[in-house]
Amino acid sequence: MNVGVIGAGSWGIALTVLLNKNGSKVTVWSKFEDEVKMLSEKREYVDKLPGVKIPKTVDFTTDLEATVKNNEVLIMAVPSTFVRGTAHLMKDYVKDGQIIVNVAKGIEENTLMTLSDIIEEEIPQAKVAVMCGPTHAEEVGRGIPTTIVVGAREQRTAKLIQDLFMNETFRVYTSPDVLGMEIGSSLKNVVALAAGIADGLGYGDNTKAALITRGIAEISRLGIKMGGKAETFAGLTGIGDLIVTCASMHSRNRRAGILIGQGKTMKEAMDEVKMVVEGVYSAKAAMQLARKYEVELPIIEQVNEILFNDKPAAEAVRDLMIRDKKIEIGDGFEQ
Ligand SMILES: NC(=O)c1ccc[n+]([C@@H]2O[C@H](COP(=O)([O-])OP(=O)(O)OC[C@H]3O[C@@H](n4cnc5c(N)ncnc54)[C@H](O)[C@@H]3O)[C@@H](O)[C@H]2O)c1
């Protein structure tokens, strides 16, 4: 199958190499001439995915019209903050029913829309699917066994994408719960910032386990109220993605958190990580969602305080520890 990958960052390139291995003809679009030139010549993204060789059969281009028109399936792999703008540029070239698989993770501030909603709004004629899970590009690029989920309204679409990507190192599941998948994979970036902050403060594994467990409790509370399925938050795109993001040094959100925990400002941390730290944007959106759906998100609220109100990180952790006493599991006490 001919596949167009929109966005030539770490994830776009890792998926390109995987699709090429599976026999697809892949064309990668980038907005940037110098990136296209560098990738066409070097056949490796040395800064982002060192050691991952890109076969000669992969084409690179800045021609968005041709990429959209000449490929049956499109993979949207630009960072979340550029999804709307890129979809807007693509809309006139997309055929009726053409499949666009969003692999970016985020919620738009103010509109509070998921990225698949944004693509559907910008390109109503497209069939939009999503693909996410616990997947670092650095590991997928090296062929390390990985699992992921494709979400789509129609099972036929989900199965087609499953067939496209699945191989012996990349196991693909399907799900109809697109909303739950997108909420889990966006909000885990905010909890990853918290996990990084705890690491930066010098806290230990107990703190990390608490943040992961109570973090998924928050994410599911909100996600279920919004219409997501409880099982999704216990699955690969929920707790699975949260674990990998909170534990790995590949996570730019966790790395930014560590710097903030060590005393850097949000701006200094973002500059040092040198990539879009999506959790910062999703943190704001999550608080707006919490207000809209009247759900308590204590960890995410404290991350917002640290990021946007200069609250010292240690104070935020203390406030989490001494907030109102709660039950973990409510039912079953003897009277
Ligand atoms: N890296 C991973 O391991 C990974 C895994 C799963 C999902 N994701 C998600 O995939 C998305 C992309 O992540 P990434 O790691 O590839 O990011 P990245 O920072 O490596 O991507 C940067 C690339 O995006 C493109 N880009 C930059 N600015 C742009 C603009 N203004 N307009 C259009 N394109 C632009 C360029 O090709 C650039 O190289 C994110 O939402 C991320 O959460 C990443």
XYZ file of C-alpha atoms and ligand atoms in Angstrom:
379
model
C 0.000 0.000 0.000
C 1.130 3.584 -0.623
C 1.374 5.481 2.655
C 2.082 9.175 3.235
C 3.632 10.104 6.570
C 2.937 13.721 7.472
C 5.745 14.935 9.749
C 9.376 13.834 9.779
C 10.122 13.839 13.521
C 11.146 10.867 15.666
C 7.782 9.142 15.539
C 7.125 9.780 11.856
C 10.519 8.310 10.954
C 10.212 5.283 13.268
C 6.809 4.430 11.757
C 8.166 5.011 8.252
C 10.950 2.471 8.779
C 8.410 -0.008 10.185
C 5.971 0.446 7.287
C 8.793 0.147 4.765
C 9.849 -3.129 6.398
C 6.237 -4.346 6.104
C 6.296 -3.717 2.342
C 4.501 -0.344 2.046
C 5.764 2.361 -0.289
C 6.263 5.330 2.042
C 6.579 9.020 1.250
C 7.381 11.355 4.133
C 6.282 14.973 4.050
C 8.011 17.696 6.028
C 7.252 21.399 6.039
C 10.990 22.086 6.058
C 13.263 22.005 2.948
C 16.416 21.537 5.029
C 14.917 18.552 6.884
C 13.886 16.899 3.592
C 17.350 17.502 2.125
C 19.127 16.184 5.205
C 16.966 13.038 5.422
C 17.210 12.315 1.676
C 21.004 12.546 1.831
C 21.895 11.095 5.224
C 19.155 8.427 5.400
C 19.207 8.814 9.191
C 17.823 11.425 11.627
C 21.043 11.647 13.593
C 19.751 14.163 16.177
C 16.491 12.361 16.887
C 16.891 8.674 16.053
C 20.605 7.881 15.834
C 21.373 4.476 14.388
C 17.987 4.005 12.694
C 18.742 3.687 8.979
C 16.118 4.820 6.481
C 16.066 2.654 3.317
C 16.574 4.284 -0.083
C 13.057 3.266 -1.153
C 11.569 5.897 1.224
C 10.905 9.268 -0.437
C 11.018 12.661 1.287
C 9.199 15.748 0.030
C 7.850 19.178 0.948
C 5.008 18.746 -1.567
C 1.934 18.287 0.611
C -0.544 18.148 -2.277
C 1.273 15.249 -3.982
C 1.772 13.396 -0.690
C -1.943 13.554 0.112
C -3.129 12.782 -3.418
C -0.710 9.946 -4.243
C -1.170 7.883 -1.106
C -4.125 5.777 0.028
C -3.466 6.139 3.760
C -1.996 9.137 5.581
C -0.299 9.054 8.981
C -0.522 12.369 10.843
C 2.749 12.490 12.815
C 3.373 16.192 13.489
C 3.487 17.347 17.143
C -0.004 17.993 18.521
C 0.251 21.782 18.434
C 0.692 21.656 14.621
C -2.087 19.169 13.857
C -4.804 21.732 13.169
C -2.625 23.923 10.961
C -1.335 20.950 8.976
C -4.820 19.419 8.575
C -6.032 22.792 7.320
C -3.337 22.798 4.634
C -4.248 19.223 3.599
C -8.025 19.538 3.434
C -8.459 20.414 -0.255
C -6.412 17.406 -1.400
C -8.021 14.671 0.716
C -10.382 12.301 -1.111
C -13.781 11.234 0.238
C -13.229 8.418 2.724
C -9.410 8.643 2.640
C -8.005 7.302 5.903
C -5.940 9.598 8.126
C -4.379 7.947 11.173
C -3.493 10.432 13.881
C -0.502 9.342 15.982
C 0.044 12.642 17.834
C -1.010 13.038 21.460
C -2.721 16.093 22.888
C -5.866 18.108 23.594
C -6.301 21.572 22.129
C -6.371 24.383 24.680
C -9.612 26.403 24.832
C -11.588 24.325 22.271
C -10.798 21.226 24.410
C -11.006 19.129 21.263
C -9.162 15.870 20.785
C -6.829 15.698 17.787
C -9.097 13.316 15.860
C -11.981 15.786 16.394
C -9.767 18.563 15.043
C -8.841 16.570 11.929
C -12.515 15.692 11.372
C -13.467 19.339 11.739
C -10.783 20.506 9.313
C -11.205 17.601 6.843
C -14.818 16.368 7.123
C -14.466 14.035 4.125
C -11.660 12.014 5.794
C -12.047 8.778 7.740
C -10.052 9.471 10.893
C -8.430 6.788 13.036
C -5.941 7.042 15.901
C -3.007 4.881 16.923
C -1.341 5.131 20.325
C 0.068 3.136 23.210
C 3.321 2.652 25.144
C 5.691 3.253 22.238
C 8.940 5.182 22.233
C 10.223 5.906 18.725
C 13.784 5.086 19.821
C 12.707 1.515 20.666
C 10.358 0.978 17.706
C 13.169 2.190 15.432
C 15.407 -0.557 16.859
C 12.750 -3.256 16.434
C 12.197 -3.775 20.174
C 8.935 -5.715 20.834
C 6.163 -3.153 21.204
C 2.362 -3.114 21.490
C -0.036 -0.408 20.337
C -3.772 0.148 19.708
C -5.621 1.405 16.626
C -8.900 3.155 17.376
C -11.573 3.830 14.778
C -15.343 4.127 14.543
C -15.561 1.328 11.972
C -13.949 -2.023 12.647
C -13.031 -2.306 8.963
C -10.858 0.811 9.192
C -9.211 -0.365 12.419
C -8.422 -3.780 10.898
C -6.948 -2.246 7.752
C -4.539 -0.158 9.831
C -3.793 -3.147 12.079
C -2.790 -5.166 8.993
C -0.656 -2.313 7.691
C 1.482 -1.964 10.826
C 1.534 -5.365 12.513
C 4.661 -7.520 12.361
C 6.646 -9.800 14.655
C 8.004 -6.913 16.757
C 5.006 -4.584 16.559
C 1.744 -6.030 17.863
C -1.348 -3.975 17.044
C -4.696 -4.240 18.868
C -7.953 -2.567 17.786
C -10.537 -0.597 19.776
C -13.698 1.416 19.077
C -13.027 3.725 22.082
C -11.253 6.520 20.214
C -12.138 9.143 22.845
C -10.863 7.089 25.779
C -7.627 6.364 23.913
C -7.031 10.027 23.135
C -7.783 11.222 26.675
C -5.425 8.626 28.181
C -2.573 9.308 25.796
C -2.795 13.084 26.152
C -3.162 13.369 29.907
C -0.403 10.868 30.675
C 2.029 13.546 29.506
C 0.885 15.794 32.375
C 1.392 13.032 34.936
C 4.812 12.324 33.349
C 5.761 15.930 34.094
C 4.762 15.277 37.729
C 6.805 12.047 37.777
C 9.810 13.930 36.403
C 9.363 16.710 38.963
C 9.375 14.080 41.742
C 12.592 12.608 40.313
C 14.133 16.074 40.086
C 13.281 16.665 43.742
C 15.165 13.465 44.587
C 12.113 11.421 45.600
C 12.024 7.680 45.067
C 10.146 4.719 43.651
C 7.341 4.991 46.229
C 6.517 8.476 44.958
C 6.664 7.327 41.332
C 4.302 4.403 41.999
C 1.911 6.745 43.797
C 1.894 9.219 40.906
C 1.310 6.505 38.310
C -1.492 4.835 40.276
C -3.256 7.971 41.447
C -2.544 9.570 38.058
C -4.468 6.915 36.170
C -7.273 7.253 38.755
C -7.541 10.952 37.813
C -7.320 10.337 34.085
C -9.992 7.628 34.185
C -12.287 9.714 36.394
C -12.281 12.460 33.789
C -12.191 10.164 30.744
C -15.161 8.050 31.894
C -17.214 11.190 32.612
C -16.419 12.387 29.083
C -17.651 9.096 27.607
C -14.506 6.918 27.478
C -14.642 3.251 28.575
C -13.175 2.211 31.958
C -11.293 -0.732 30.349
C -9.436 1.649 28.039
C -7.781 3.367 31.014
C -6.653 -0.025 32.358
C -5.223 -0.892 28.922
C -2.257 -0.047 26.708
C -3.308 3.519 25.934
C -4.146 4.221 29.606
C -1.971 2.723 32.328
C 0.380 1.223 29.685
C 1.322 4.543 28.150
C 1.433 6.193 31.584
C 3.943 3.644 32.906
C 6.288 3.989 29.929
C 6.152 7.786 29.972
C 6.744 8.110 33.714
C 9.567 5.566 33.788
C 11.591 6.300 30.668
C 14.338 8.818 29.944
C 13.077 8.791 26.333
C 10.090 10.827 27.568
C 10.611 14.528 26.925
C 7.798 15.306 29.378
C 9.546 13.410 32.159
C 12.893 15.010 31.255
C 11.339 18.490 31.370
C 9.779 17.591 34.738
C 13.144 16.539 36.156
C 14.628 19.938 35.227
C 11.684 21.748 36.845
C 12.058 19.591 39.972
C 15.735 20.619 40.046
C 14.693 24.272 40.132
C 14.507 25.381 36.483
C 11.547 27.403 35.237
C 9.145 25.908 32.701
C 10.675 28.055 29.951
C 14.248 27.006 30.851
C 13.196 23.336 30.948
C 11.449 23.532 27.560
C 14.486 25.247 26.005
C 16.811 22.585 27.372
C 14.682 19.646 26.159
C 14.629 21.312 22.717
C 11.391 19.595 21.637
C 7.715 20.399 22.064
C 6.792 19.356 25.625
C 3.177 18.477 24.944
C 2.252 17.898 28.594
C 2.552 21.642 29.207
C -0.269 22.330 26.724
C -2.341 19.337 27.796
C -2.000 20.428 31.455
C -3.954 23.617 30.785
C -6.550 21.809 28.678
C -6.969 19.154 31.389
C -7.814 21.796 34.008
C -10.345 23.353 31.654
C -11.883 19.890 31.158
C -11.891 19.276 34.927
C -13.918 22.428 35.441
C -16.274 21.634 32.574
C -16.960 18.062 33.741
C -16.703 18.901 37.473
C -14.038 16.299 38.179
C -11.199 16.558 40.735
C -7.701 16.201 39.228
C -5.388 16.926 42.196
C -2.068 15.887 40.607
C -2.793 17.679 37.340
C -3.938 20.742 39.296
C -0.630 20.905 41.185
C 1.313 20.492 37.897
C -0.578 23.536 36.604
C 0.301 25.480 39.764
C 4.004 24.687 39.291
C 4.008 25.429 35.547
C 1.895 28.560 35.411
C 1.785 30.046 38.936
C 5.430 29.534 39.998
C 4.478 27.312 42.915
C 7.590 25.625 44.345
C 7.530 21.922 43.402
C 8.172 20.654 46.947
C 5.252 22.713 48.225
C 2.987 21.218 45.555
C 3.941 17.684 46.643
C 3.333 18.591 50.292
C -0.105 19.940 49.409
C -0.938 16.688 47.607
C 0.110 14.670 50.654
C -1.892 16.633 53.211
C -5.049 17.307 51.222
C -8.378 15.932 52.525
C -8.280 12.325 53.703
C -9.775 9.988 51.095
C -10.846 6.376 50.690
C -9.160 4.349 47.929
C -11.918 1.725 47.613
C -15.222 2.776 49.163
C -17.456 -0.284 49.245
C -17.209 -3.257 51.565
C -16.470 -1.822 55.011
C -18.372 -3.522 57.832
C -20.677 -1.120 59.627
N 8.605 10.225 19.744
C 7.869 9.221 20.200
O 8.393 8.251 20.763
C 6.379 9.230 20.039
C 5.673 8.040 20.248
C 4.298 8.040 20.116
C 3.646 9.209 19.797
N 4.346 10.348 19.607
C 3.611 11.553 19.253
O 3.848 11.843 17.900
C 3.851 13.260 17.695
C 5.142 13.651 17.032
O 6.175 13.345 17.921
P 7.708 13.319 17.503
O 8.439 12.652 18.602
O 7.864 12.794 16.139
O 8.011 14.877 17.561
P 9.264 15.643 16.983
O 9.488 16.798 17.874
O 10.399 14.724 16.731
O 8.663 16.157 15.588
C 9.160 17.256 15.002
C 8.813 17.205 13.529
O 7.515 17.736 13.305
C 7.519 18.482 12.102
N 7.157 19.876 12.410
C 7.758 20.720 13.270
N 7.168 21.920 13.266
C 6.149 21.841 12.368
C 5.176 22.757 11.909
N 5.126 24.003 12.362
N 4.288 22.321 11.000
C 4.326 21.062 10.516
N 5.244 20.142 10.909
C 6.148 20.535 11.834
C 8.926 18.427 11.542
O 8.979 17.398 10.568
C 9.766 18.062 12.737
O 10.906 17.303 12.450
C 3.671 13.874 19.075
O 2.328 14.222 19.280
C 4.066 12.768 20.029
O 3.395 12.834 21.269
C 5.713 10.384 19.700
